[in-house]
mmCIF file of C-alpha atoms in Angstrom:
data_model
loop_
_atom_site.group_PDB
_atom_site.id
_atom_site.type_symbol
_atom_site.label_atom_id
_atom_site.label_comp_id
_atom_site.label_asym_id
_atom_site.label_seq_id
_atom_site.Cartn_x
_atom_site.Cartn_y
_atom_site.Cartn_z
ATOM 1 C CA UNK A 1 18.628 -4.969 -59.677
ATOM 2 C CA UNK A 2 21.498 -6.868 -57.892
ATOM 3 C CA UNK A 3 19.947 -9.722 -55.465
ATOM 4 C CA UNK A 4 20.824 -9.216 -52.229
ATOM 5 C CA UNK A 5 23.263 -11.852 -50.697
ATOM 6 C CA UNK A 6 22.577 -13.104 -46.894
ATOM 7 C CA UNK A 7 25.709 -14.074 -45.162
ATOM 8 C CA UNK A 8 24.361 -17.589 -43.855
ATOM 9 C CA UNK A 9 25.545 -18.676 -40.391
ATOM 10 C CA UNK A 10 25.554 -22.592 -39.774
ATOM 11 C CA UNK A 11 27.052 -22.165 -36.538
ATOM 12 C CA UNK A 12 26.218 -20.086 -33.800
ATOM 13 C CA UNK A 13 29.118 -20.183 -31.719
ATOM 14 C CA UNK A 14 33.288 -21.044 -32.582
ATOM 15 C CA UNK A 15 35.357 -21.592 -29.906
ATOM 16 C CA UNK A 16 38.588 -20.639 -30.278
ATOM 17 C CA UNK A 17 41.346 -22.156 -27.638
ATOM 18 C CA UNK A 18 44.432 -23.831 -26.676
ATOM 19 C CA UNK A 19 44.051 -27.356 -26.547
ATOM 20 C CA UNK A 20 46.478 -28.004 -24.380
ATOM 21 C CA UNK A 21 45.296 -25.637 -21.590
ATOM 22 C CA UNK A 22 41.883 -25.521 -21.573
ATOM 23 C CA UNK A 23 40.271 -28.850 -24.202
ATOM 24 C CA UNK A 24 39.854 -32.035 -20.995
ATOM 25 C CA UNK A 25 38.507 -29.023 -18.505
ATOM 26 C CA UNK A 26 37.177 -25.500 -18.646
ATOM 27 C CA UNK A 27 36.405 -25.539 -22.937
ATOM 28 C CA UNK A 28 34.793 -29.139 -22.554
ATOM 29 C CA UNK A 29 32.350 -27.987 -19.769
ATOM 30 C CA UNK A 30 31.471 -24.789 -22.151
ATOM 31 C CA UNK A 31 31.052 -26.678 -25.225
ATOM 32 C CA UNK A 32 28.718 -28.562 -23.269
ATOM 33 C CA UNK A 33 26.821 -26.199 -21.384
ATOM 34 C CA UNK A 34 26.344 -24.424 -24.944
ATOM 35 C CA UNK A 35 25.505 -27.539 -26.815
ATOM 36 C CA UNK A 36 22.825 -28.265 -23.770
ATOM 37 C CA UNK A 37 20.898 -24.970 -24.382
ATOM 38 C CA UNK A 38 20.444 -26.411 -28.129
ATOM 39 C CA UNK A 39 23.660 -23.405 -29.419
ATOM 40 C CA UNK A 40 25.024 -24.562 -32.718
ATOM 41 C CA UNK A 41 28.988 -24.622 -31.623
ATOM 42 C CA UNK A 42 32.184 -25.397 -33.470
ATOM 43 C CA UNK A 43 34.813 -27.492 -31.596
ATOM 44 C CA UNK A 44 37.899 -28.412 -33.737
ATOM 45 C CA UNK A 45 39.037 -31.869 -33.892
ATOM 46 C CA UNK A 46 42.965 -32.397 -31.997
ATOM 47 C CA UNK A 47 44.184 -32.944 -35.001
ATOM 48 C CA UNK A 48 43.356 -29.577 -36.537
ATOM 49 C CA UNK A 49 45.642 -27.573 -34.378
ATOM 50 C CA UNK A 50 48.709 -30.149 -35.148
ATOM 51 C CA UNK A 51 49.649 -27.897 -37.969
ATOM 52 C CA UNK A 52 51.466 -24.585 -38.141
ATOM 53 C CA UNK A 53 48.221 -22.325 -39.890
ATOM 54 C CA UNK A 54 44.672 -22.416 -40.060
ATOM 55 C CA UNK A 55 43.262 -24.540 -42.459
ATOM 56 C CA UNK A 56 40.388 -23.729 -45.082
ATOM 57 C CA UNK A 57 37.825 -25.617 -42.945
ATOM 58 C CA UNK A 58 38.566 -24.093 -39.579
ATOM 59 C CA UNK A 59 38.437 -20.485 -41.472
ATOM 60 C CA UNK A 60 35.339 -21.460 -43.326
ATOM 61 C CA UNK A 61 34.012 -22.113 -39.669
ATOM 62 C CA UNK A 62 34.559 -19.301 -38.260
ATOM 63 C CA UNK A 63 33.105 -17.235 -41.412
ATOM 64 C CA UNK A 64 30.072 -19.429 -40.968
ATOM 65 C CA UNK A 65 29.627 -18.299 -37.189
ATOM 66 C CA UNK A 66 27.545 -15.896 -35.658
ATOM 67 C CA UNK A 67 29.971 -15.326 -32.664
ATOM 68 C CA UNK A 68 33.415 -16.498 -31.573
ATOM 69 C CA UNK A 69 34.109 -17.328 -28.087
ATOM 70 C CA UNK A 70 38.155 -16.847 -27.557
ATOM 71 C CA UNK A 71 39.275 -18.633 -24.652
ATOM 72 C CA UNK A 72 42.644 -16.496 -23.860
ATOM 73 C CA UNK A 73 44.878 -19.445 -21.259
ATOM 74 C CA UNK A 74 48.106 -19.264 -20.331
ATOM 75 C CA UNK A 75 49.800 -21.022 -23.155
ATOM 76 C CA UNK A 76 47.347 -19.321 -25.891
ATOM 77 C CA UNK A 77 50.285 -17.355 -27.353
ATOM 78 C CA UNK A 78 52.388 -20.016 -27.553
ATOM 79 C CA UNK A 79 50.620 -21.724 -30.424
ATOM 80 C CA UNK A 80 51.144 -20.059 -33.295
ATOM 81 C CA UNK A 81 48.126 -21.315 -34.962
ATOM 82 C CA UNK A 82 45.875 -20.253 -32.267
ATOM 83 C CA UNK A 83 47.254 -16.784 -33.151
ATOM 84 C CA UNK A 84 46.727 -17.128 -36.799
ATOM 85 C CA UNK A 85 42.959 -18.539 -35.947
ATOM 86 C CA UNK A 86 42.892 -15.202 -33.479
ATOM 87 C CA UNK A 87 43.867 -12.621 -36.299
ATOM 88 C CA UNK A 88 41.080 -14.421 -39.227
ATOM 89 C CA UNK A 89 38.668 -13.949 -35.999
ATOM 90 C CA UNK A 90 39.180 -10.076 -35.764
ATOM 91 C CA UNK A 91 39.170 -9.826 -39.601
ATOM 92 C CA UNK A 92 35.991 -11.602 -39.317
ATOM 93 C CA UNK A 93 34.779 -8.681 -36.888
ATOM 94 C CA UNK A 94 34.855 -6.254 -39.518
ATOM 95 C CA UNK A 95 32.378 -8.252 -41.038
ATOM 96 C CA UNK A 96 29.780 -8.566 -38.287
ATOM 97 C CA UNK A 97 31.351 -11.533 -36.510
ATOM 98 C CA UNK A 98 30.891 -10.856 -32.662
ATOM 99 C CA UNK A 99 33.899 -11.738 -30.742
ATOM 100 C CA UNK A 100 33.636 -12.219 -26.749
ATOM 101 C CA UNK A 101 37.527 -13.033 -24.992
ATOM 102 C CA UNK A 102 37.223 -15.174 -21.885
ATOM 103 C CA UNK A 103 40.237 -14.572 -19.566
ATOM 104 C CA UNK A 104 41.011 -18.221 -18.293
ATOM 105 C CA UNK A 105 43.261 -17.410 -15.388
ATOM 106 C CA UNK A 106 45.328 -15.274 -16.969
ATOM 107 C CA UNK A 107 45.430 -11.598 -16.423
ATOM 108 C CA UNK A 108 43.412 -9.038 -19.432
ATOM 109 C CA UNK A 109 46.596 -6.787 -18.807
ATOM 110 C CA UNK A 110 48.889 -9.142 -20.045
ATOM 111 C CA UNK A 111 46.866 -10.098 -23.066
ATOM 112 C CA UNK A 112 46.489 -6.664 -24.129
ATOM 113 C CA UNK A 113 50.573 -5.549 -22.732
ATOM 114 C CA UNK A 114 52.068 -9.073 -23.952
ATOM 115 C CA UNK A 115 53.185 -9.546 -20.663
ATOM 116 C CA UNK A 116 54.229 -12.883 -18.673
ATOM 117 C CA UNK A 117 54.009 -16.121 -20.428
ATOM 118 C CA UNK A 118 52.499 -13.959 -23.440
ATOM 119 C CA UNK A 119 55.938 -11.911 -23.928
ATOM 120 C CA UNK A 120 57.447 -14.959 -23.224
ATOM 121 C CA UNK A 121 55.046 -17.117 -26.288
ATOM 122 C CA UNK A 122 55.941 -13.890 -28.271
ATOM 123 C CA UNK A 123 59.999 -13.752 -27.727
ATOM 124 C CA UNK A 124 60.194 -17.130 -28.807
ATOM 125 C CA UNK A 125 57.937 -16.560 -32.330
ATOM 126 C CA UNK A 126 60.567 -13.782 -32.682
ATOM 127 C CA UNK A 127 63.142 -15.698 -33.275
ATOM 128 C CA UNK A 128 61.444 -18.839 -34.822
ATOM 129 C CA UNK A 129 60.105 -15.777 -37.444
ATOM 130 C CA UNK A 130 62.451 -13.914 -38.177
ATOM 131 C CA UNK A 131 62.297 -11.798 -40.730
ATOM 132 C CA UNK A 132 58.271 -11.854 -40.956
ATOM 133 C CA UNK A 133 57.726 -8.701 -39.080
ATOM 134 C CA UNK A 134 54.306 -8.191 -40.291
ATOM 135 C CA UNK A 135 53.392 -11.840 -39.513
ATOM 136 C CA UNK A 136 54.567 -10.914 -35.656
ATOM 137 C CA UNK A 137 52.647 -7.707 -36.039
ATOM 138 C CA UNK A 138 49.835 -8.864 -37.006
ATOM 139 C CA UNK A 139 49.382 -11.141 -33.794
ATOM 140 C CA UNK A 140 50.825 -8.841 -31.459
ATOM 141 C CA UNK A 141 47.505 -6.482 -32.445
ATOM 142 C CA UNK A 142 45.674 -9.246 -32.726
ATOM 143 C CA UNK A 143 45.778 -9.479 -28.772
ATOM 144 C CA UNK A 144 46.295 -6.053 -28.155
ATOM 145 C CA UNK A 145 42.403 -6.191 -29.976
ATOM 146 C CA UNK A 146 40.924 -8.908 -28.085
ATOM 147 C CA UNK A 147 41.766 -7.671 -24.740
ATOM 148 C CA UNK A 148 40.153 -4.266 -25.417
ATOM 149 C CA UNK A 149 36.796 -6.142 -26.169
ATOM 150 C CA UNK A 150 34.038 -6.820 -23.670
ATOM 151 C CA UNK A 151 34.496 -9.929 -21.988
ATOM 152 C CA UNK A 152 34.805 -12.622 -18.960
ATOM 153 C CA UNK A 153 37.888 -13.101 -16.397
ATOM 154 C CA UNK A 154 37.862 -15.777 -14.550
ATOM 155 C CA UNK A 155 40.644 -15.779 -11.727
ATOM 156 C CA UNK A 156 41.579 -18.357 -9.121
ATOM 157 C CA UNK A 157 39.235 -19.389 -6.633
ATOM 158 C CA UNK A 158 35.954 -18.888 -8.509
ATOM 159 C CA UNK A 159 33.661 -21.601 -9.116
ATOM 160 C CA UNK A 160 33.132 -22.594 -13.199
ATOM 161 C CA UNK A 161 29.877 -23.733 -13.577
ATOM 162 C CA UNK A 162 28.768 -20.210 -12.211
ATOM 163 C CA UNK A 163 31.466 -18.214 -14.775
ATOM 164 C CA UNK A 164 30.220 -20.584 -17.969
ATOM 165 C CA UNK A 165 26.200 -19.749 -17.012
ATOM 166 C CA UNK A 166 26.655 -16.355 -17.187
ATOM 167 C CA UNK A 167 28.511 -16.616 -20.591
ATOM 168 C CA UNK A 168 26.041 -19.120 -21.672
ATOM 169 C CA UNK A 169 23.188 -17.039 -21.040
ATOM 170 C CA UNK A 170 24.844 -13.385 -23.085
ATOM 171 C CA UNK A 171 25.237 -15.824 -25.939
ATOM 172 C CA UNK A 172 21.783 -17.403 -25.813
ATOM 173 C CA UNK A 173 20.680 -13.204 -25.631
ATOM 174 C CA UNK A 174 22.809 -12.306 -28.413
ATOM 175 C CA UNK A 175 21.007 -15.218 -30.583
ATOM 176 C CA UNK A 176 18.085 -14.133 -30.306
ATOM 177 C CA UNK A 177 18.472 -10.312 -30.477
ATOM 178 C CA UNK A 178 20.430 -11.469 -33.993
ATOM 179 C CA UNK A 179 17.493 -13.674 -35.476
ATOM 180 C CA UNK A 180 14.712 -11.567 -34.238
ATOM 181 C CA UNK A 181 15.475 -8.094 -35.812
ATOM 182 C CA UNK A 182 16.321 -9.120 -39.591
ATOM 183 C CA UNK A 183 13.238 -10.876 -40.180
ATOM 184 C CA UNK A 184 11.343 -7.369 -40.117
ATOM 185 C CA UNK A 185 13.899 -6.210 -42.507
ATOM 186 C CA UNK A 186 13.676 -9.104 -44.598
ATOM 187 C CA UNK A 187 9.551 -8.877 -44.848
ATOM 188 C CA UNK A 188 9.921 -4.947 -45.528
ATOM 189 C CA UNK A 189 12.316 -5.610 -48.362
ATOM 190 C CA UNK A 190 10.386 -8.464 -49.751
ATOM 191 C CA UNK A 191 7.644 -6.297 -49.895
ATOM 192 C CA UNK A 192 9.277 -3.396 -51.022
ATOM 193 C CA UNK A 193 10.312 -5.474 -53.944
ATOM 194 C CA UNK A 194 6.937 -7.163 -55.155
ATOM 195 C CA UNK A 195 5.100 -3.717 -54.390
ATOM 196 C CA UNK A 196 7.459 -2.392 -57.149
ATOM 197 C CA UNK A 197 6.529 -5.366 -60.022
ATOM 198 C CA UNK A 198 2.775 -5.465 -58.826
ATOM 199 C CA UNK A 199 2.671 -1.381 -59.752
ATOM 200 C CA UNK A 200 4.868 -1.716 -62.831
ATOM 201 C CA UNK A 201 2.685 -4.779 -63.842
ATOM 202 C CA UNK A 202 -0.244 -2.159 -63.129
ATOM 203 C CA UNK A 203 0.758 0.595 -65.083
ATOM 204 C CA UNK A 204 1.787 -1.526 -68.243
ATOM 205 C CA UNK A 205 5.770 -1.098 -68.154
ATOM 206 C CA UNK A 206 7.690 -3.543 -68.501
ATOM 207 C CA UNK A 207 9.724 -3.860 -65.064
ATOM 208 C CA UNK A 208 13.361 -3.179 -64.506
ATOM 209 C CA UNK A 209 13.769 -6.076 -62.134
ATOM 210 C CA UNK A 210 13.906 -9.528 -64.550
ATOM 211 C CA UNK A 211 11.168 -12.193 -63.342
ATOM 212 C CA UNK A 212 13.605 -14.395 -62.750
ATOM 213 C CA UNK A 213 15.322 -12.751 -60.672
ATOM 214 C CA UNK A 214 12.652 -11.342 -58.117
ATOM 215 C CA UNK A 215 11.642 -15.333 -58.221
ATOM 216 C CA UNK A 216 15.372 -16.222 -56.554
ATOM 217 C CA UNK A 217 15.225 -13.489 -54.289
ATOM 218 C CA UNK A 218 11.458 -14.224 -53.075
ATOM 219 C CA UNK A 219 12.914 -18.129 -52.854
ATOM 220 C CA UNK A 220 15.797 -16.321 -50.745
ATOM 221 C CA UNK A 221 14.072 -14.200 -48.341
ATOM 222 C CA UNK A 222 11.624 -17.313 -47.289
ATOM 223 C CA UNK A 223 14.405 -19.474 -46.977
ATOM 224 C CA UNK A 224 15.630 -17.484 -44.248
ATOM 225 C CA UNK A 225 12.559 -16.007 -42.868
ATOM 226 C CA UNK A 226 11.591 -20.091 -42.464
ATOM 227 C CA UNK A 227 14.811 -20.514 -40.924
ATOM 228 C CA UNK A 228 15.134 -17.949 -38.552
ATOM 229 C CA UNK A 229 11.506 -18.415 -37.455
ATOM 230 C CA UNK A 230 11.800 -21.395 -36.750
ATOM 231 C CA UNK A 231 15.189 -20.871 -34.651
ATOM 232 C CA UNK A 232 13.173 -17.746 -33.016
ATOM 233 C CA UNK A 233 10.735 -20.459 -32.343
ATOM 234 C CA UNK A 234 13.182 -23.149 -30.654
ATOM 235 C CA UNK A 235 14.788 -20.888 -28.439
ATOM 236 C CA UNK A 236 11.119 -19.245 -27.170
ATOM 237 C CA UNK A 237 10.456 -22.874 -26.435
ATOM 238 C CA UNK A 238 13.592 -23.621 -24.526
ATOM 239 C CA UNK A 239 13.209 -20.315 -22.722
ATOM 240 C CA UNK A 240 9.875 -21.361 -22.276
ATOM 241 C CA UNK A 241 10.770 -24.972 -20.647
ATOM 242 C CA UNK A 242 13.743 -23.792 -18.528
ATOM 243 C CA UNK A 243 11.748 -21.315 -16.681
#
């Protein structure tokens, strides 16, 4: 019997942006409005984006997150390491990674088209690429991707603070939907597991399922029903103080 593997999240939220555009103003307020309701968020350091491709930390972040927020500016495209971070994002989806685009003043149809300053960002990696077609593919249904996913647009003339609560609160929701419904899972397993030892034990055979073994995964399931409990805990208690 194979024990079963947990994919371990150490942060809840990554935010993915251009630095440029959005780190001094709309990304700072969000980090902090996230941060504020206690939600476990990855900001990259300046000099992380100085390079031309992710590095192994910044993927290893976003692997480790339960959701990435992808703030979509006007200069986004430009960067090709934001597109690169953007691509290992929607690989990441595949594997359960949620993935919520926040259209900073730029129009959804122009993500998903490549119009405006994002054919623009996109004529320029044509030429500075040339020759890696599937590297310019890639991207170009990267954002193509992004767009089509549910999201946030927030156009001139609308007030921030009003945009980042409403964002703040579907993450806070997604949380705890997310830490709530595997612990039942977990418990049923776990006792799926000993109930099969306890009647082998009973009946004299000798078990299929090594001692050893069903000790790790016992050690494994209480690990994470401790530490989801007490997350499920922490946020019941903020909900409970902000009311």
């Amino acid at each position: 019997m194979a024990i079963p593997s947990f994919r371990r999240f150490i942060y809840d939220v990554f935010l993915s942006f251009r630095g440029e555009d959005t780190r001094y103003g709309f990304t700072s307020y969000l980090y902090k409005a996230l941060c504020d309701r206690g939600v476990r968020t990855f900001i990259d350091d300046e000099e992380l984006q100085s390079g031309e491709e992710i590095t192994p930390a910044l993927q290893k972040a976003i692997e480790e997150s339960r959701i990435a927020i992808v703030v979509l500016s006007h200069n986004y495209a430009s960067s090709s390491f934001c597109l690169d971070e953007l691509a290992t994002i929607l690989h990441c989806k595949s594997k359960g990674l949620l993935v919520i685009p926040v259209f900073y003043k730029v129009d959804p149809s122009n993500v998903r088209h490549q119009k405006g300053s994002y054919e623009e960002a996109l004529a320029k990696h044509q030429k500075r690429f040339k020759g890696q077609e599937e590297k310019l593919d890639k991207w170009k249904m990267a954002l193509r991707e992004v767009a089509d996913l549910s999201g946030y647009h927030l156009g001139d003339g609308e007030y921030q603070y009003k945009f980042i609560e409403d964002i703040v609160k579907r993450v806070s929701k997604e949380i705890k939907r997310a830490l709530k419904e595997p612990v039942g899972l977990i418990l049923w397993n776990m006792y799926k597991g000993m109930d099969l030892i306890l009647w082998n034990m009973y009946k004299g055979m000798t078990t299929q399922v090594p001692l050893q073994n069903m000790a790790q995964v016992v050690l494994q399931m209480l690990s994470l029903i401790v530490q989801k409990g007490s997350s499920i805990n922490q946020y019941i208690f903020r909900d409970f103080v902000t009311k």
